[in-house]
mmCIF file with all atom_site columns, C-alpha atoms and ligand atoms in Angstrom:
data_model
loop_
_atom_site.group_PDB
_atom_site.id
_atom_site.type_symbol
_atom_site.label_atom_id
_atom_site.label_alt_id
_atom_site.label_comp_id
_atom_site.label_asym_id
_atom_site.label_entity_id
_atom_site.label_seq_id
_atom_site.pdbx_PDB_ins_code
_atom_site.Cartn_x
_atom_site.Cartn_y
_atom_site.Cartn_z
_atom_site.occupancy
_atom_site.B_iso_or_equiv
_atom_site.pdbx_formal_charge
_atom_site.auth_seq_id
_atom_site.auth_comp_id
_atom_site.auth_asym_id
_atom_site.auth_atom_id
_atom_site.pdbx_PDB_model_num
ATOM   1   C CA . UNK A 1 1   ? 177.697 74.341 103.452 1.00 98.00 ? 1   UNK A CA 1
ATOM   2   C CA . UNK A 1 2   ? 175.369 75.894 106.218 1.00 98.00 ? 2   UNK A CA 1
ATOM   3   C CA . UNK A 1 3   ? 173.157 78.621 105.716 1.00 98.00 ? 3   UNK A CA 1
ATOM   4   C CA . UNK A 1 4   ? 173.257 81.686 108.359 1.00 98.00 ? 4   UNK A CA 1
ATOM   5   C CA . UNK A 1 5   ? 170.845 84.677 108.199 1.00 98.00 ? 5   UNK A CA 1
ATOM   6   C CA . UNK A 1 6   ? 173.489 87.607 108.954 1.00 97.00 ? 6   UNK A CA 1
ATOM   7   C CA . UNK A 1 7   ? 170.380 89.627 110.378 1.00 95.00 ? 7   UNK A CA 1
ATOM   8   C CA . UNK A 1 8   ? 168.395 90.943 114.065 1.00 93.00 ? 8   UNK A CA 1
ATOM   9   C CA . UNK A 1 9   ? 165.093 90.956 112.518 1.00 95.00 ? 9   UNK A CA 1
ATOM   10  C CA . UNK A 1 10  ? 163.218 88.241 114.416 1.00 95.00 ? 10  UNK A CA 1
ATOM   11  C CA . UNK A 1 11  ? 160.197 87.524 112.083 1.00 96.00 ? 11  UNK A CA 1
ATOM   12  C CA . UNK A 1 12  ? 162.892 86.967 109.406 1.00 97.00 ? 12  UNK A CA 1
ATOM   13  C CA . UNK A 1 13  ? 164.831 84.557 111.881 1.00 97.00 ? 13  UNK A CA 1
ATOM   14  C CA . UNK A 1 14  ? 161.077 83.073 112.593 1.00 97.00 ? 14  UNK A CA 1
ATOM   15  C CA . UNK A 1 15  ? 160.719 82.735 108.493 1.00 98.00 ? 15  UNK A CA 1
ATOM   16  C CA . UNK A 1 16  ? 163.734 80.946 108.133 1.00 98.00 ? 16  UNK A CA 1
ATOM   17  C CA . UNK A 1 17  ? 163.089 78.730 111.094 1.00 98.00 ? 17  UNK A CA 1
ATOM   18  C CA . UNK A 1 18  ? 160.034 77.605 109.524 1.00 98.00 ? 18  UNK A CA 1
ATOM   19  C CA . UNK A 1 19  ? 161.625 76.496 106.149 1.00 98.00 ? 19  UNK A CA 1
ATOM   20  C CA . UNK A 1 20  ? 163.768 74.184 107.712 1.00 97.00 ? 20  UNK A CA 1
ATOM   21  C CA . UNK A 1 21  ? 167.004 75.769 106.110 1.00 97.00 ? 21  UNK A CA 1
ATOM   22  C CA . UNK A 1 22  ? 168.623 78.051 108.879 1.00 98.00 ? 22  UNK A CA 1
ATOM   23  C CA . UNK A 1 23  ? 171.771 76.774 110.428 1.00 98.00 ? 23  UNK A CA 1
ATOM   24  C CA . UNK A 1 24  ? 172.750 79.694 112.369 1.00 98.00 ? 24  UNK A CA 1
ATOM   25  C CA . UNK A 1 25  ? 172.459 83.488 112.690 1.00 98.00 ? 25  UNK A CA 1
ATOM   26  C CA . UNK A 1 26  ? 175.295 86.181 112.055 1.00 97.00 ? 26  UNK A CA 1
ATOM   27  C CA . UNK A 1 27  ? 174.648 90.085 113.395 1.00 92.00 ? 27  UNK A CA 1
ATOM   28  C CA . UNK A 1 28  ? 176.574 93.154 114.352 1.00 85.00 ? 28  UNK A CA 1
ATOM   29  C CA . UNK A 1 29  ? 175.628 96.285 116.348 1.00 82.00 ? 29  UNK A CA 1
ATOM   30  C CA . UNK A 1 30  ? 174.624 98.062 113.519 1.00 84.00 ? 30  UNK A CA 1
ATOM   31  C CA . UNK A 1 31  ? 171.818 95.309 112.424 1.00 84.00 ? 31  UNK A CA 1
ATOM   32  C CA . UNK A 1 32  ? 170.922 94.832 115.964 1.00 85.00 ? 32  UNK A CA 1
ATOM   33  C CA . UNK A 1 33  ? 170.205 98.812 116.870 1.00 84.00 ? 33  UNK A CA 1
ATOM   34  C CA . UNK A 1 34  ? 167.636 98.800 113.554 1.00 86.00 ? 34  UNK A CA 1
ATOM   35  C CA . UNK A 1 35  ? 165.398 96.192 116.087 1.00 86.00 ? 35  UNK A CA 1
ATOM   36  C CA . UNK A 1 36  ? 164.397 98.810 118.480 1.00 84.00 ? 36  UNK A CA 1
ATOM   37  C CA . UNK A 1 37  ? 165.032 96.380 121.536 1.00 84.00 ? 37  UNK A CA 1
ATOM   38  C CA . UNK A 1 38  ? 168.330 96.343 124.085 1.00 87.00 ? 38  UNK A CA 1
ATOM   39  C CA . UNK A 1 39  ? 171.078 94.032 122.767 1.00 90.00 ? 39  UNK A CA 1
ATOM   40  C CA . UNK A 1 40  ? 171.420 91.669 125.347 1.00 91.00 ? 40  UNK A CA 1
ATOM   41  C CA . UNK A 1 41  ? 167.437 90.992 125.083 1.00 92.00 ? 41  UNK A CA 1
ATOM   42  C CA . UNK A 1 42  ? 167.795 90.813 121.262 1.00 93.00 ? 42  UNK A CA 1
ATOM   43  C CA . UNK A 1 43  ? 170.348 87.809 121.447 1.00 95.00 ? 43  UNK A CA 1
ATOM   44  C CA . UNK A 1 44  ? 168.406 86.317 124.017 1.00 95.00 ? 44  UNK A CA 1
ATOM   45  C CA . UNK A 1 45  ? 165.382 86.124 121.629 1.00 95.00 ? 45  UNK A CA 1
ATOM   46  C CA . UNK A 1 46  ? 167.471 84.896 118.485 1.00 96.00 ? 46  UNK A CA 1
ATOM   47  C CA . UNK A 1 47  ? 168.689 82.446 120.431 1.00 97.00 ? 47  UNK A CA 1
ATOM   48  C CA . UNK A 1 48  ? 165.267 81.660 122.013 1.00 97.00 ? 48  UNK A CA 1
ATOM   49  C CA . UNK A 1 49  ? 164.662 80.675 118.029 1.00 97.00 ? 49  UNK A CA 1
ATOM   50  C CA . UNK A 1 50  ? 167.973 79.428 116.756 1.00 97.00 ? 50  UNK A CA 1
ATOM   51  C CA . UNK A 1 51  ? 169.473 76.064 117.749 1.00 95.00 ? 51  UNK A CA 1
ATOM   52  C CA . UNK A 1 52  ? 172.526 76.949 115.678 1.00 98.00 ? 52  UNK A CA 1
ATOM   53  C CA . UNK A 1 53  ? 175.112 79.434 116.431 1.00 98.00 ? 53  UNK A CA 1
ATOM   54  C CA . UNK A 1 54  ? 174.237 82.854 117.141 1.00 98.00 ? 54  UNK A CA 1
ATOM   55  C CA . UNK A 1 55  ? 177.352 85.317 116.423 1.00 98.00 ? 55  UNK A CA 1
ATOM   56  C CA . UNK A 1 56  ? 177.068 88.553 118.954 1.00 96.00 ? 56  UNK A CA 1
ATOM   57  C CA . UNK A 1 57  ? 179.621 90.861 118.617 1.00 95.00 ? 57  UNK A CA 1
ATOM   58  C CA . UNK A 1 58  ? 181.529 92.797 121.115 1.00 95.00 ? 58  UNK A CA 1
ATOM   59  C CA . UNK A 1 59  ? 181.797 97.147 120.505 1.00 93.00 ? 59  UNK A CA 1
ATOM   60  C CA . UNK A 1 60  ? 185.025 98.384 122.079 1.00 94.00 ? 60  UNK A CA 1
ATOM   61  C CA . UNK A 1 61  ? 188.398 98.953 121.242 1.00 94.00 ? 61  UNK A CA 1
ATOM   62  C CA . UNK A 1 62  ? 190.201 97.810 124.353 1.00 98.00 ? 62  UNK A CA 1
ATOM   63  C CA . UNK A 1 63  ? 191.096 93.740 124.711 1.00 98.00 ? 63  UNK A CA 1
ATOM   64  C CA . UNK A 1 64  ? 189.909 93.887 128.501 1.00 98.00 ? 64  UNK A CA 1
ATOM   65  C CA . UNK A 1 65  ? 186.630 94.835 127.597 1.00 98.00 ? 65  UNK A CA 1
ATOM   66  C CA . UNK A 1 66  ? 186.169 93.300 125.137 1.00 98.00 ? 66  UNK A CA 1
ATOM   67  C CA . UNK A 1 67  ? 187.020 89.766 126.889 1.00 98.00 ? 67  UNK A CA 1
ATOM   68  C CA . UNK A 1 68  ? 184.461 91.715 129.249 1.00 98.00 ? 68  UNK A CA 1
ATOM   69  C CA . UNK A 1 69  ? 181.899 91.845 127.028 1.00 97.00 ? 69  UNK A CA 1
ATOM   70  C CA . UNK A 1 70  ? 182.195 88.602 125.724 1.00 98.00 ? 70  UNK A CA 1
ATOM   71  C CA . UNK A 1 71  ? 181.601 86.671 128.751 1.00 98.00 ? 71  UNK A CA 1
ATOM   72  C CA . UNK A 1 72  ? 179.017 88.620 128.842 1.00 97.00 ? 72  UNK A CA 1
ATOM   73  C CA . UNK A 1 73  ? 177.644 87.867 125.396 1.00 97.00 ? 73  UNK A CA 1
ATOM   74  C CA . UNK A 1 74  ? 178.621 84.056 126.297 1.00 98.00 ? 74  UNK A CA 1
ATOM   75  C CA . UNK A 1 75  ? 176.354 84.204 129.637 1.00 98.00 ? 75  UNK A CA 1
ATOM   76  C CA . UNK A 1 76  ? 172.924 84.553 127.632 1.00 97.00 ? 76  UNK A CA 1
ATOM   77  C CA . UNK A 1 77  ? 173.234 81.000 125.807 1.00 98.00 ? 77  UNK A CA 1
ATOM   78  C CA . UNK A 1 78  ? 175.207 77.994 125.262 1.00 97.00 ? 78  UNK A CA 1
ATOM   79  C CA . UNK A 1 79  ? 174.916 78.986 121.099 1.00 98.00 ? 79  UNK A CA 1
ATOM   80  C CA . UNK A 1 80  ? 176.556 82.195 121.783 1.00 98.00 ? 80  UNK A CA 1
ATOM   81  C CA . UNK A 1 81  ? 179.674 82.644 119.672 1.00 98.00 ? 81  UNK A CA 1
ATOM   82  C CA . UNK A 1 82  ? 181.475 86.352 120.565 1.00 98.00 ? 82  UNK A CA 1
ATOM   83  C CA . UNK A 1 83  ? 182.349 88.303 117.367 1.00 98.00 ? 83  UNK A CA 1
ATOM   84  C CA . UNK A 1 84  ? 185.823 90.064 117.440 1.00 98.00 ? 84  UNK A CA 1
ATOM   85  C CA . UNK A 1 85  ? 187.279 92.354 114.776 1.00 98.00 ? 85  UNK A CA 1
ATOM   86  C CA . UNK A 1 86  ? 190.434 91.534 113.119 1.00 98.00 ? 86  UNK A CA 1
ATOM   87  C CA . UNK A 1 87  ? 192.891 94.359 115.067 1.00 98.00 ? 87  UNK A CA 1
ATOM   88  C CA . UNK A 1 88  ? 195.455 93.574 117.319 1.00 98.00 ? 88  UNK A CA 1
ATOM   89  C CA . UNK A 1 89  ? 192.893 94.041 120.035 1.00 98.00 ? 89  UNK A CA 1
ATOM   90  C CA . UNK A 1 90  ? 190.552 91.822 118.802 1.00 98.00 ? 90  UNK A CA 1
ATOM   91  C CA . UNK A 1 91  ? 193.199 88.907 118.610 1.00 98.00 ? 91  UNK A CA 1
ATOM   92  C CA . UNK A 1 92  ? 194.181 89.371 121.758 1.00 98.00 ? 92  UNK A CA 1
ATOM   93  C CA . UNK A 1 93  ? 190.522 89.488 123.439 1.00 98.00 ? 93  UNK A CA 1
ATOM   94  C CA . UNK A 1 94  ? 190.167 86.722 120.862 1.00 98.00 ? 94  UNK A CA 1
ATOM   95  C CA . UNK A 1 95  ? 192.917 84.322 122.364 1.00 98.00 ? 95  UNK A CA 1
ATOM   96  C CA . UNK A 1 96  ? 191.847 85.147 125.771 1.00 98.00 ? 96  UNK A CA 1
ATOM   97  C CA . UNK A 1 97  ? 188.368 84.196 125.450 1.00 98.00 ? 97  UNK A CA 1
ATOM   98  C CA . UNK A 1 98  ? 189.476 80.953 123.524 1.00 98.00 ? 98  UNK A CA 1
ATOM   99  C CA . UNK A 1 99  ? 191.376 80.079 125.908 1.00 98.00 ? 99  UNK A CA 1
ATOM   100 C CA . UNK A 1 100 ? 188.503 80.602 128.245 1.00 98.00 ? 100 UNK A CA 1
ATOM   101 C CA . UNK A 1 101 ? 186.275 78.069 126.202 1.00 98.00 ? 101 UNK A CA 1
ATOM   102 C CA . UNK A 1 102 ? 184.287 80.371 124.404 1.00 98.00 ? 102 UNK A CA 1
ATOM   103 C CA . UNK A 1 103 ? 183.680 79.900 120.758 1.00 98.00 ? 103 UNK A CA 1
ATOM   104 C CA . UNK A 1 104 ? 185.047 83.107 118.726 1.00 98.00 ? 104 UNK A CA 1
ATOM   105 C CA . UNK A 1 105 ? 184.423 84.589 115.319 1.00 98.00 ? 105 UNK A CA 1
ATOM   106 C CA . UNK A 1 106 ? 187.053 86.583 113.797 1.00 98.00 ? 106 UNK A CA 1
ATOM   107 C CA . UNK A 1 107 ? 185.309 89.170 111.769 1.00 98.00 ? 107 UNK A CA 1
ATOM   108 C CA . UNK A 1 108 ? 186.322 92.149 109.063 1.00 97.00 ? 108 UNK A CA 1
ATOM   109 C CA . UNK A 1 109 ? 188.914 89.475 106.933 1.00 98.00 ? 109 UNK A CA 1
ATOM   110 C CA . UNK A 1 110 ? 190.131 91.098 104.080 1.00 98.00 ? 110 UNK A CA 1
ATOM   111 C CA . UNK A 1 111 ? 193.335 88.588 103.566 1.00 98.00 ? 111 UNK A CA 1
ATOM   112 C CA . UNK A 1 112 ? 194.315 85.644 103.766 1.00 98.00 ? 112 UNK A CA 1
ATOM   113 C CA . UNK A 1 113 ? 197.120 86.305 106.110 1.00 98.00 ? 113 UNK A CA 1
ATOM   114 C CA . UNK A 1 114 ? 194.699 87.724 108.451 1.00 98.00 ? 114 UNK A CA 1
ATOM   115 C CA . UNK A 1 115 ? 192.983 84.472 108.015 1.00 98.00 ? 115 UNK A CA 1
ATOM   116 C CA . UNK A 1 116 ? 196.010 82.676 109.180 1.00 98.00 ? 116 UNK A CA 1
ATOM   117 C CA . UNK A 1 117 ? 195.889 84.906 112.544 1.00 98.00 ? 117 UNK A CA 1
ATOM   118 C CA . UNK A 1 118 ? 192.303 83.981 113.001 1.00 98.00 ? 118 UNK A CA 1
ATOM   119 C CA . UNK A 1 119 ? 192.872 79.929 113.021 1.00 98.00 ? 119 UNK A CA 1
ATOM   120 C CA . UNK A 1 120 ? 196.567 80.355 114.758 1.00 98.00 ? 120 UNK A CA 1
ATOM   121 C CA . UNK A 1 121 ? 194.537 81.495 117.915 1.00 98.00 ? 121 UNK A CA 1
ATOM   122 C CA . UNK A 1 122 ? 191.906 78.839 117.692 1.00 98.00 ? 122 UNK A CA 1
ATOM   123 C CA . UNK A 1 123 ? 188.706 80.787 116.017 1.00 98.00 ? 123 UNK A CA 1
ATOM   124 C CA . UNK A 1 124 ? 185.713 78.393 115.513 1.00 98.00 ? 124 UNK A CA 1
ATOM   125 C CA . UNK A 1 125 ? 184.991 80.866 112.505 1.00 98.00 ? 125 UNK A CA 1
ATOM   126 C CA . UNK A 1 126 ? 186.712 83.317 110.636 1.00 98.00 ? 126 UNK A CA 1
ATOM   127 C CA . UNK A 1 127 ? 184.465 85.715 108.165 1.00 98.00 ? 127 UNK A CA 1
ATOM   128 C CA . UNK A 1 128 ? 185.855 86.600 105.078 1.00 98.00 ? 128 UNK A CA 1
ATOM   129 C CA . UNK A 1 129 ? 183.994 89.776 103.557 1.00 98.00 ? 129 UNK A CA 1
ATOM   130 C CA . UNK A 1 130 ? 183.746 89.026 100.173 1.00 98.00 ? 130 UNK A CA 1
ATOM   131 C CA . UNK A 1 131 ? 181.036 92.174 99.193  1.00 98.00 ? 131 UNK A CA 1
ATOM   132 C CA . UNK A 1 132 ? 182.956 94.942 100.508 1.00 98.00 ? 132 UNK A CA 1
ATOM   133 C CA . UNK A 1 133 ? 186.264 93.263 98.593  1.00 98.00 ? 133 UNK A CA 1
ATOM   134 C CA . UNK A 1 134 ? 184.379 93.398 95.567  1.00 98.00 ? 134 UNK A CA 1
ATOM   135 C CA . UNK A 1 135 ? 183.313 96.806 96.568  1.00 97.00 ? 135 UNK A CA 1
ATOM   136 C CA . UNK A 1 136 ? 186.939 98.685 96.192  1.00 97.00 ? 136 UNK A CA 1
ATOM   137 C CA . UNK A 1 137 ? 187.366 96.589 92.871  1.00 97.00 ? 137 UNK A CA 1
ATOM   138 C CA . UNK A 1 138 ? 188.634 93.305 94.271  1.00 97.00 ? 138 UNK A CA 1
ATOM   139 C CA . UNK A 1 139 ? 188.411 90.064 94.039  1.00 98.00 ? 139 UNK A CA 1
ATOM   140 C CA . UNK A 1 140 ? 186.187 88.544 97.413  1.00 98.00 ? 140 UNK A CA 1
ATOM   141 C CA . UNK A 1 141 ? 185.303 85.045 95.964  1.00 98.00 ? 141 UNK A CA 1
ATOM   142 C CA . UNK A 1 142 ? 189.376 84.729 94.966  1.00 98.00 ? 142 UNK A CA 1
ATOM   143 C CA . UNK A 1 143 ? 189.572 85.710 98.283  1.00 98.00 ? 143 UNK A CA 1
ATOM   144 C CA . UNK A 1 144 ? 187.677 82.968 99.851  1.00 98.00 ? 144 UNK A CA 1
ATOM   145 C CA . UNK A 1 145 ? 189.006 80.400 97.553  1.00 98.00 ? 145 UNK A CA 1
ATOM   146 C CA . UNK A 1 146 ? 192.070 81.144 98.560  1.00 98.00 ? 146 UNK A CA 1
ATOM   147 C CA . UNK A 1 147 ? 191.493 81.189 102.205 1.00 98.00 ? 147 UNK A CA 1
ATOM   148 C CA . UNK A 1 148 ? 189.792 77.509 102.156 1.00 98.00 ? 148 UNK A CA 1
ATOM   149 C CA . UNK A 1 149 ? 192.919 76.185 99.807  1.00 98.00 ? 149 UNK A CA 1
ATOM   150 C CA . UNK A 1 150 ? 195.079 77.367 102.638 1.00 98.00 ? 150 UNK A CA 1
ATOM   151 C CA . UNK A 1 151 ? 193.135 76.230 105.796 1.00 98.00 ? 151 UNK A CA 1
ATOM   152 C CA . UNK A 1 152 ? 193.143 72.486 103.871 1.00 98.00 ? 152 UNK A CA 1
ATOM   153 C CA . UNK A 1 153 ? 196.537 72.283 103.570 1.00 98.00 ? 153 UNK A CA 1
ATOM   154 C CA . UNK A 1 154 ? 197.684 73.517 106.766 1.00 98.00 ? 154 UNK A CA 1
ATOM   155 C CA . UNK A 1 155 ? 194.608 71.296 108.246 1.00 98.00 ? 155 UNK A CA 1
ATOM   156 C CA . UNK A 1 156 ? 193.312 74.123 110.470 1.00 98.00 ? 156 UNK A CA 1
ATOM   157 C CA . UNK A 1 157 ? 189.762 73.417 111.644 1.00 98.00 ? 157 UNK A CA 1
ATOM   158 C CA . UNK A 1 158 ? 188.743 76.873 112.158 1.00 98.00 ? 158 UNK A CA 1
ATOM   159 C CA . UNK A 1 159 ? 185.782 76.705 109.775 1.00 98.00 ? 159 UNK A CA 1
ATOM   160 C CA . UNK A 1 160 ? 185.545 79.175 107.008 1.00 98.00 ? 160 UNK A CA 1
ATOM   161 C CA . UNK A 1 161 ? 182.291 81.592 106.899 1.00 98.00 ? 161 UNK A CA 1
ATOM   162 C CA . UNK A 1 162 ? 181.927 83.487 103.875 1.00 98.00 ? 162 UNK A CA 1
ATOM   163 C CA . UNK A 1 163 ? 179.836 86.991 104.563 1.00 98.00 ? 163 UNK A CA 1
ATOM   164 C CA . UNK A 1 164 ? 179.186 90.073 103.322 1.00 97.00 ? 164 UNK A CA 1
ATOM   165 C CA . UNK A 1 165 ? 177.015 87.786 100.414 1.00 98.00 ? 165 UNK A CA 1
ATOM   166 C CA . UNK A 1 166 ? 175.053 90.605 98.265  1.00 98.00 ? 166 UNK A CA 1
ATOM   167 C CA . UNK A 1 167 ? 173.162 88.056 95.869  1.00 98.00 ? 167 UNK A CA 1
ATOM   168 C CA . UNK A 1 168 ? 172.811 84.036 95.060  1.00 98.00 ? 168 UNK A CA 1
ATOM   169 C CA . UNK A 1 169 ? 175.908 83.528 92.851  1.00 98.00 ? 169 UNK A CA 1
ATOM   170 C CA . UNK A 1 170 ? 177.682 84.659 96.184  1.00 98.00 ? 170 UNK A CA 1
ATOM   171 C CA . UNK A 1 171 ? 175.963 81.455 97.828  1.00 98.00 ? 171 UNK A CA 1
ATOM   172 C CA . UNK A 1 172 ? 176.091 79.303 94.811  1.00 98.00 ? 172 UNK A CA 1
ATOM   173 C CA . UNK A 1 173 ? 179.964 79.982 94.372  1.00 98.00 ? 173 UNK A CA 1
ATOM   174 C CA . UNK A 1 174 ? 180.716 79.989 98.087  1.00 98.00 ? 174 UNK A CA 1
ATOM   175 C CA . UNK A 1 175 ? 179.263 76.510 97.960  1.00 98.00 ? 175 UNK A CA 1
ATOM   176 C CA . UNK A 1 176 ? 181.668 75.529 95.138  1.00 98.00 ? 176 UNK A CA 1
ATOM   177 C CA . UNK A 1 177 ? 184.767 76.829 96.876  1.00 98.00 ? 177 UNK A CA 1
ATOM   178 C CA . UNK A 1 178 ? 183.922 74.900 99.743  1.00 98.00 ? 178 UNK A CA 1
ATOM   179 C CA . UNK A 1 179 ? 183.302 77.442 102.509 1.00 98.00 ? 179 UNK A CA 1
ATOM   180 C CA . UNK A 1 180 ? 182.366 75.634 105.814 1.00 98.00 ? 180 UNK A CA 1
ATOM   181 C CA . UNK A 1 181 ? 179.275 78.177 105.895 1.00 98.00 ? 181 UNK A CA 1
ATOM   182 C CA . UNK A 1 182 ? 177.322 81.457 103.935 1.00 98.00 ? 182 UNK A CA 1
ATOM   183 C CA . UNK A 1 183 ? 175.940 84.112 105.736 1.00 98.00 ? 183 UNK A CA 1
ATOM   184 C CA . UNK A 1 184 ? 173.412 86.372 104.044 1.00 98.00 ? 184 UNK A CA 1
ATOM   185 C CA . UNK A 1 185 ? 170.774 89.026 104.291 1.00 97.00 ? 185 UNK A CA 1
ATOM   186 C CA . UNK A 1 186 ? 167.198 87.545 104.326 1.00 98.00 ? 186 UNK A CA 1
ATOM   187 C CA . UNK A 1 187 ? 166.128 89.133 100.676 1.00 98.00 ? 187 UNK A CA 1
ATOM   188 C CA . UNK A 1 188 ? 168.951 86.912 99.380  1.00 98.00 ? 188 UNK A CA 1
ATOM   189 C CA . UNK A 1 189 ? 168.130 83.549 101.585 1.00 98.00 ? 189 UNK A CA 1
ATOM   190 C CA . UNK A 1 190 ? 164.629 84.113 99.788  1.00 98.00 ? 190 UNK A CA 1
ATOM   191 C CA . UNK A 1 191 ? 166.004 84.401 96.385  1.00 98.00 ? 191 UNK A CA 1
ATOM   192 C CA . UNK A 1 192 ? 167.939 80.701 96.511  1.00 98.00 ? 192 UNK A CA 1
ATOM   193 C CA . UNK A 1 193 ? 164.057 79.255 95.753  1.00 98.00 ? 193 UNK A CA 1
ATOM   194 C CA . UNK A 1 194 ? 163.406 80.840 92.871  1.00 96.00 ? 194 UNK A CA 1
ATOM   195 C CA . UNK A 1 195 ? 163.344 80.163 89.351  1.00 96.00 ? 195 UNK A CA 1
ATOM   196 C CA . UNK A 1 196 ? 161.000 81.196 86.528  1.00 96.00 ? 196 UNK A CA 1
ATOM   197 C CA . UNK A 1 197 ? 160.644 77.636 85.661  1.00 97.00 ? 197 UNK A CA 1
ATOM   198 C CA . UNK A 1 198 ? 159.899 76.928 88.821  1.00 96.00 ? 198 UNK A CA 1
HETATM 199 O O1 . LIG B 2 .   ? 178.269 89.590 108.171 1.00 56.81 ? 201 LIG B O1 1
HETATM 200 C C1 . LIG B 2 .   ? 178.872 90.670 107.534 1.00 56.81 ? 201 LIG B C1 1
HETATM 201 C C2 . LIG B 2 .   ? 177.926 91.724 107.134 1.00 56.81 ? 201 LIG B C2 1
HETATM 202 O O2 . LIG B 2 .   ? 177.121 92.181 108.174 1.00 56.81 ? 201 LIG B O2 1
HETATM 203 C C3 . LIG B 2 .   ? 178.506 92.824 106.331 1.00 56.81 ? 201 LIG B C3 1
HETATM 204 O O3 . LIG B 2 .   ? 177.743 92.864 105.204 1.00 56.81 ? 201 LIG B O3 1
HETATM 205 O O4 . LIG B 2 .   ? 176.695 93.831 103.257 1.00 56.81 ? 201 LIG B O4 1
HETATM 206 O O5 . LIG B 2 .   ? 177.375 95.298 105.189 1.00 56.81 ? 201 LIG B O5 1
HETATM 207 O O6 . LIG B 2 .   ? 179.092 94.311 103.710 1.00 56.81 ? 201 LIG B O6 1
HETATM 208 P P1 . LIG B 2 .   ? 177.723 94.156 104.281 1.00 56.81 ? 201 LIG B P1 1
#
């Protein structure tokens, strides 16, 4: 499983970097506006750190603009991958920008049908949100598990990204399930080394 830093803050990126462990970055518009810089210049500098890929998302509600501001998104670096909700919209800016060869990440999955939308069109990810499941008094790592049982036996290669991760057993579990990739907050990156035996 590879380890993403769902985060904008570039001395954590830097941090990560240096351990050796990051894979790839995740971030939204609401993580990138606590950074203080423009957004474009903000994914240019993650991805001036990050070999991996860097997921941007797009902020509108309309599919043209979206597909818009994806290309957009795209244009700053090969490792770009263009984040788009799971609406109607978003699948069909999704598809389009598939379609146009650029990697997509279907985020805000709280199903597994919606799951099944998300590889139908081709996604390269597709991000579960297992915290805010658990947060209305659901299940989220049921929720993954179930998502990666069905994506094996249908064979889709869309690979499965398990977010919203709010502590280690999120990782550690995640791991067991056999999620193609964990993205989590920098506190709980940090937290995988420890142990008071340690
Ligand atoms: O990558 C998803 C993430 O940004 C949402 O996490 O903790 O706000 O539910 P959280």
């Amino acid at each position: 499983m590879k380890l993403f830093l769902d985060t904008a803050h570039l001395a954590d990126i830097e941090t990560a970097v240096g351990w050796g462990v990051l894979d790839g970055i995740t971030t939204n518009p609401t993580l990138a506006a606590k950074e203080g810089l423009a957004f474009h210049d903000l994914i240019k500098a993650i991805t001036d750190l990050v070999d991996g890929p860097v997921s941007a998302e797009v902020v509108s509600d309309e599919p043209e603009e979206m597909v818009r501001q994806g290309h957009t998104l795209r244009a700053i670096a090969d490792n770009v991958v263009v984040k788009v909700p799971m609406t109607r919209a978003g699948i069909t800016a999704g598809s389009r920008l598939v379609a146009d060869d650029i990697p997509i990440n279907v985020t805000l999955v709280f199903s597994t049908a919606q799951a099944i939308i998300a590889a139908t069109i081709g996604a390269t990810f597709v991000s579960p949100f297992l915290g805010r499941v658990d947060d209305v008094g659901n299940d989220g790592l049921a929720l993954l598990g179930d998502i990666v049982g069905t994506y094996a036996v249908q064979g889709y290669e869309t690979e499965v990204l398990s977010a919203s991760l709010r502590h280690p057993i999120h990782v550690v579990e995640s791991a067991r399930l056999g999620a193609d990739a964990a993205t989590m907050p920098f506190a709980v990156m940090d937290k995988l080394f420890d142990h008071p035996l340690t």
